[in-house]
Short mmCIF file of N, CA and C in Angstrom, two decimals:
data_model
loop_
_atom_site.label_atom_id
_atom_site.label_comp_id
_atom_site.label_asym_id
_atom_site.label_seq_id
_atom_site.Cartn_x
_atom_site.Cartn_y
_atom_site.Cartn_z
N UNK X 10 -11.73 -24.62 -6.75
CA UNK X 10 -11.57 -23.20 -7.25
C UNK X 10 -11.50 -21.91 -6.27
N UNK X 11 -10.30 -21.13 -6.22
CA UNK X 11 -10.71 -20.03 -5.74
C UNK X 11 -11.14 -18.90 -6.31
N UNK X 12 -12.08 -18.03 -5.42
CA UNK X 12 -13.03 -16.82 -5.79
C UNK X 12 -12.10 -16.01 -5.98
N UNK X 13 -11.96 -15.30 -7.38
CA UNK X 13 -11.37 -13.97 -7.27
C UNK X 13 -11.61 -12.73 -6.46
N UNK X 14 -10.47 -12.17 -6.20
CA UNK X 14 -10.87 -10.95 -5.27
C UNK X 14 -11.00 -9.95 -6.27
N UNK X 15 -11.50 -8.85 -5.62
CA UNK X 15 -11.50 -7.23 -6.29
C UNK X 15 -10.83 -7.14 -5.94
N UNK X 16 -10.22 -6.13 -7.18
CA UNK X 16 -8.94 -4.85 -7.16
C UNK X 16 -9.11 -4.20 -5.84
N UNK X 17 -7.89 -4.27 -5.45
CA UNK X 17 -7.51 -3.30 -4.15
C UNK X 17 -7.37 -1.74 -4.99
N UNK X 18 -8.44 -0.30 -4.10
CA UNK X 18 -8.21 0.92 -4.70
C UNK X 18 -7.11 1.55 -3.71
N UNK X 19 -6.07 2.09 -4.38
CA UNK X 19 -5.19 3.08 -3.54
C UNK X 19 -5.64 4.77 -3.76
N UNK X 20 -6.29 5.28 -2.75
CA UNK X 20 -6.66 6.67 -2.72
C UNK X 20 -5.18 7.51 -2.13
N UNK X 21 -4.81 8.17 -2.71
CA UNK X 21 -3.56 9.44 -2.01
C UNK X 21 -4.10 10.83 -1.38
N UNK X 22 -4.32 11.09 0.04
CA UNK X 22 -5.02 12.14 0.23
C UNK X 22 -4.50 12.60 1.90
N UNK X 23 -4.63 13.82 2.43
CA UNK X 23 -4.08 14.11 3.25
C UNK X 23 -5.08 13.03 4.51
N UNK X 24 -3.83 12.40 5.40
CA UNK X 24 -4.76 12.04 6.69
C UNK X 24 -4.52 12.71 7.72
N UNK X 25 -4.42 13.82 8.20
CA UNK X 25 -3.73 14.51 9.32
C UNK X 25 -5.03 14.49 10.18
N UNK X 26 -6.77 14.35 9.81
CA UNK X 26 -7.70 14.51 10.78
C UNK X 26 -7.34 12.63 11.58
N UNK X 27 -7.04 12.29 10.57
CA UNK X 27 -6.80 10.88 11.22
C UNK X 27 -5.79 10.18 11.97
N UNK X 28 -4.77 11.27 11.76
CA UNK X 28 -3.82 11.18 12.55
C UNK X 28 -2.75 9.50 12.54
N UNK X 29 -2.72 9.39 10.79
CA UNK X 29 -2.30 8.08 10.71
C UNK X 29 -1.48 8.39 9.07
N UNK X 30 -0.43 7.40 8.75
CA UNK X 30 0.30 7.50 7.56
C UNK X 30 -0.74 6.82 6.47
N UNK X 31 -1.35 5.74 7.35
CA UNK X 31 -2.45 5.37 6.15
C UNK X 31 -3.38 4.02 6.80
N UNK X 32 -4.55 3.78 6.21
CA UNK X 32 -5.66 3.03 6.95
C UNK X 32 -6.05 2.22 5.80
N UNK X 33 -6.77 0.87 5.91
CA UNK X 33 -7.22 -0.15 5.18
C UNK X 33 -8.01 -0.16 5.36
N UNK X 34 -9.73 -0.22 4.24
CA UNK X 34 -10.70 -0.60 5.00
C UNK X 34 -10.99 -2.15 4.17
N UNK X 35 -11.42 -2.92 4.85
CA UNK X 35 -11.05 -3.94 4.20
C UNK X 35 -12.37 -4.81 3.56
N UNK X 36 -13.49 -4.31 4.02
CA UNK X 36 -14.70 -4.40 3.02
C UNK X 36 -14.96 -4.08 1.68
N UNK X 37 -14.18 -2.80 1.79
CA UNK X 37 -13.89 -2.21 0.22
C UNK X 37 -13.01 -2.37 -0.40
N UNK X 38 -11.88 -3.34 0.32
CA UNK X 38 -10.53 -3.09 -0.32
C UNK X 38 -10.01 -1.93 -0.98
N UNK X 39 -9.77 -1.10 0.23
CA UNK X 39 -9.36 0.55 -0.21
C UNK X 39 -8.15 0.71 0.69
N UNK X 40 -7.22 1.18 0.42
CA UNK X 40 -5.89 1.90 0.45
C UNK X 40 -5.99 3.02 0.46
N UNK X 41 -6.10 3.89 1.84
CA UNK X 41 -5.62 5.05 1.64
C UNK X 41 -4.57 5.52 2.50
N UNK X 42 -3.51 6.30 1.73
CA UNK X 42 -2.08 6.65 1.99
C UNK X 42 -2.08 8.49 1.99
N UNK X 43 -1.18 8.75 3.06
CA UNK X 43 -0.83 10.04 3.19
C UNK X 43 0.28 10.54 2.23
N UNK X 44 0.00 11.57 1.09
CA UNK X 44 0.90 11.51 0.00
C UNK X 44 1.86 12.43 0.87
N UNK X 45 2.21 12.72 1.63
CA UNK X 45 3.37 13.73 2.28
C UNK X 45 4.39 12.96 2.94
N UNK X 46 4.15 11.62 2.61
CA UNK X 46 5.34 10.99 3.25
C UNK X 46 6.38 10.57 2.30
N UNK X 47 7.69 10.37 2.87
CA UNK X 47 8.66 10.23 1.99
C UNK X 47 8.39 9.10 0.84
N UNK X 48 9.30 8.37 -0.07
CA UNK X 48 8.87 7.48 -1.00
C UNK X 48 9.30 6.35 -0.28
N UNK X 49 9.94 6.18 0.66
CA UNK X 49 10.35 4.45 1.48
C UNK X 49 9.08 4.39 2.26
N UNK X 50 8.85 5.54 2.97
CA UNK X 50 7.57 5.32 4.02
C UNK X 50 6.98 5.27 3.25
N UNK X 51 6.22 5.41 1.75
CA UNK X 51 4.97 5.46 1.62
C UNK X 51 5.19 3.99 1.05
N UNK X 52 5.82 3.16 0.70
CA UNK X 52 6.34 1.93 0.34
C UNK X 52 5.91 0.85 1.43
N UNK X 53 6.29 1.45 2.71
CA UNK X 53 6.61 0.52 3.91
C UNK X 53 5.06 0.40 4.17
N UNK X 54 4.15 1.85 4.23
CA UNK X 54 2.61 1.99 4.71
C UNK X 54 1.91 1.14 3.57
N UNK X 55 2.06 1.55 2.13
CA UNK X 55 1.24 0.30 1.27
C UNK X 55 1.45 -0.79 1.59
N UNK X 56 2.49 -1.58 1.76
CA UNK X 56 3.05 -2.79 2.44
C UNK X 56 1.89 -3.31 3.31
N UNK X 57 2.36 -2.30 4.54
CA UNK X 57 1.58 -2.26 5.81
C UNK X 57 -0.08 -2.60 5.49
N UNK X 58 -0.54 -1.84 4.81
CA UNK X 58 -2.11 -1.76 4.71
C UNK X 58 -2.32 -2.76 3.45
N UNK X 59 -1.67 -3.13 2.71
CA UNK X 59 -2.37 -4.53 2.14
C UNK X 59 -2.04 -5.81 2.86
N UNK X 60 -1.38 -6.05 3.50
CA UNK X 60 -0.70 -6.94 4.92
C UNK X 60 -2.36 -6.63 5.15
N UNK X 61 -2.89 -5.91 6.14
CA UNK X 61 -4.14 -5.89 7.00
C UNK X 61 -5.17 -6.22 5.75
N UNK X 62 -5.39 -6.26 4.46
CA UNK X 62 -6.54 -6.41 3.68
C UNK X 62 -6.18 -7.99 3.38
N UNK X 63 -5.09 -8.36 3.18
CA UNK X 63 -4.69 -9.96 2.81
C UNK X 63 -4.82 -10.86 4.00
N UNK X 64 -4.60 -10.54 5.21
CA UNK X 64 -4.78 -11.28 6.21
C UNK X 64 -5.37 -10.24 7.77
N UNK X 65 -6.64 -10.09 7.44
CA UNK X 65 -7.36 -9.57 8.43
C UNK X 65 -7.21 -10.04 9.96
N UNK X 66 -6.73 -11.02 10.33
CA UNK X 66 -6.96 -11.89 11.18
C UNK X 66 -5.59 -11.57 11.84
N UNK X 67 -4.84 -10.55 11.61
CA UNK X 67 -3.24 -11.03 11.94
C UNK X 67 -3.40 -9.80 12.95
N UNK X 68 -2.54 -9.49 14.43
CA UNK X 68 -2.40 -8.39 15.22
C UNK X 68 -1.70 -7.50 14.37
N UNK X 69 -1.79 -6.10 15.46
CA UNK X 69 -1.33 -4.98 14.59
C UNK X 69 0.40 -5.26 14.43
N UNK X 70 0.95 -5.73 15.48
CA UNK X 70 2.31 -5.89 15.60
C UNK X 70 2.85 -7.03 14.63
N UNK X 71 2.15 -8.13 14.15
CA UNK X 71 2.73 -9.20 13.12
C UNK X 71 2.26 -8.16 11.66
N UNK X 72 1.03 -7.50 11.79
CA UNK X 72 0.85 -6.89 10.48
C UNK X 72 2.04 -5.84 10.28
N UNK X 73 2.56 -5.03 11.41
CA UNK X 73 3.69 -3.74 11.38
C UNK X 73 4.68 -4.49 11.01
N UNK X 74 5.22 -5.77 11.64
CA UNK X 74 6.86 -6.54 11.21
C UNK X 74 6.84 -7.09 9.72
N UNK X 75 5.28 -7.72 9.29
CA UNK X 75 5.40 -8.48 7.96
C UNK X 75 5.39 -6.86 6.65
N UNK X 76 4.84 -5.63 7.15
CA UNK X 76 5.07 -4.64 6.37
C UNK X 76 6.44 -3.88 6.17
N UNK X 77 6.93 -4.19 7.17
CA UNK X 77 8.39 -3.32 7.20
C UNK X 77 9.39 -4.44 6.61
N UNK X 78 9.17 -5.71 6.45
CA UNK X 78 10.12 -6.68 6.26
C UNK X 78 9.82 -6.53 4.88
N UNK X 79 8.52 -6.58 4.35
CA UNK X 79 8.23 -6.35 2.72
C UNK X 79 8.91 -5.16 2.24
N UNK X 80 8.75 -4.39 2.33
CA UNK X 80 8.94 -3.04 2.23
C UNK X 80 10.84 -3.06 2.20
N UNK X 81 11.15 -3.55 3.42
CA UNK X 81 12.76 -3.19 3.02
C UNK X 81 13.12 -4.40 2.05
N UNK X 82 12.36 -5.43 2.01
CA UNK X 82 13.22 -6.20 0.49
C UNK X 82 12.99 -5.33 -0.56
N UNK X 83 11.74 -4.96 -0.79
CA UNK X 83 11.19 -4.19 -1.85
C UNK X 83 12.30 -3.18 -2.52
N UNK X 84 12.52 -2.16 -1.40
CA UNK X 84 13.81 -0.85 -1.49
C UNK X 84 14.82 -1.70 -1.74
N UNK X 85 15.35 -2.56 -1.29
CA UNK X 85 16.76 -3.31 -1.78
C UNK X 85 16.70 -3.63 -2.90
N UNK X 86 15.52 -3.96 -3.08
CA UNK X 86 15.54 -4.34 -4.72
C UNK X 86 15.33 -3.17 -6.02
N UNK X 87 15.51 -2.10 -5.22
CA UNK X 87 15.46 -1.24 -5.99
C UNK X 87 13.68 -0.91 -6.74
N UNK X 88 12.77 -1.17 -6.10
CA UNK X 88 11.42 -1.21 -6.36
C UNK X 88 11.25 0.31 -6.02
N UNK X 89 10.62 1.12 -7.14
CA UNK X 89 10.11 2.35 -6.61
C UNK X 89 8.85 2.81 -7.23
N UNK X 90 8.70 4.01 -6.97
CA UNK X 90 7.42 4.12 -7.17
C UNK X 90 7.65 5.52 -8.72
N UNK X 91 7.00 5.03 -9.50
CA UNK X 91 7.08 6.15 -11.01
C UNK X 91 6.28 6.98 -10.98
N UNK X 92 6.33 8.30 -11.03
CA UNK X 92 5.12 9.15 -11.63
C UNK X 92 5.10 9.43 -12.88
N UNK X 93 4.27 9.22 -13.18
CA UNK X 93 3.90 9.34 -14.97
C UNK X 93 3.13 11.05 -14.95
N UNK X 94 3.02 11.57 -16.16
CA UNK X 94 2.43 12.43 -16.33
C UNK X 94 0.74 12.10 -16.47
N UNK X 95 0.20 12.65 -15.93
CA UNK X 95 -1.16 11.69 -15.98
C UNK X 95 -2.11 11.92 -17.12
N UNK X 96 -1.58 12.30 -18.41
CA UNK X 96 -2.20 12.23 -19.55
C UNK X 96 -1.21 11.17 -20.43
N UNK X 97 -0.17 10.43 -19.81
CA UNK X 97 0.36 9.54 -20.52
C UNK X 97 -0.54 8.25 -20.16
N UNK X 98 0.41 7.64 -21.55
CA UNK X 98 -0.53 6.23 -21.49
C UNK X 98 0.88 5.02 -20.84
N UNK X 99 0.48 4.61 -20.21
CA UNK X 99 1.76 3.71 -19.25
C UNK X 99 2.08 2.75 -19.76
N UNK X 100 3.60 2.09 -20.06
CA UNK X 100 3.66 1.28 -20.95
C UNK X 100 3.56 -0.08 -20.73
N UNK X 101 3.44 -0.79 -21.66
CA UNK X 101 2.92 -2.26 -21.46
C UNK X 101 3.84 -2.94 -21.11
N UNK X 102 3.71 -3.88 -20.14
CA UNK X 102 4.78 -4.82 -19.74
C UNK X 102 4.16 -6.15 -20.36
N UNK X 103 4.91 -6.95 -21.05
CA UNK X 103 4.73 -8.12 -21.53
C UNK X 103 5.12 -9.12 -20.73
#
């Protein structure tokens, strides 16, 4: 039986000092993404950083290719980020 992984936390903050679009902290299951990116680039960076967390042994080139391929597929299938009112309750999907 596999051990359940802890939930990944995604934080949106400006990463100008880090000179990065995103970064993943493997021990903390934390992904940070610069909110100034366009929607498609945000999806690509999110996929890229998640690949880092899921497969920490992959090279940067392998992670980059996997993140781009996954983001391209999701974008082509019309997956988009939906911004809700911060006080709104998200819809329940069953």
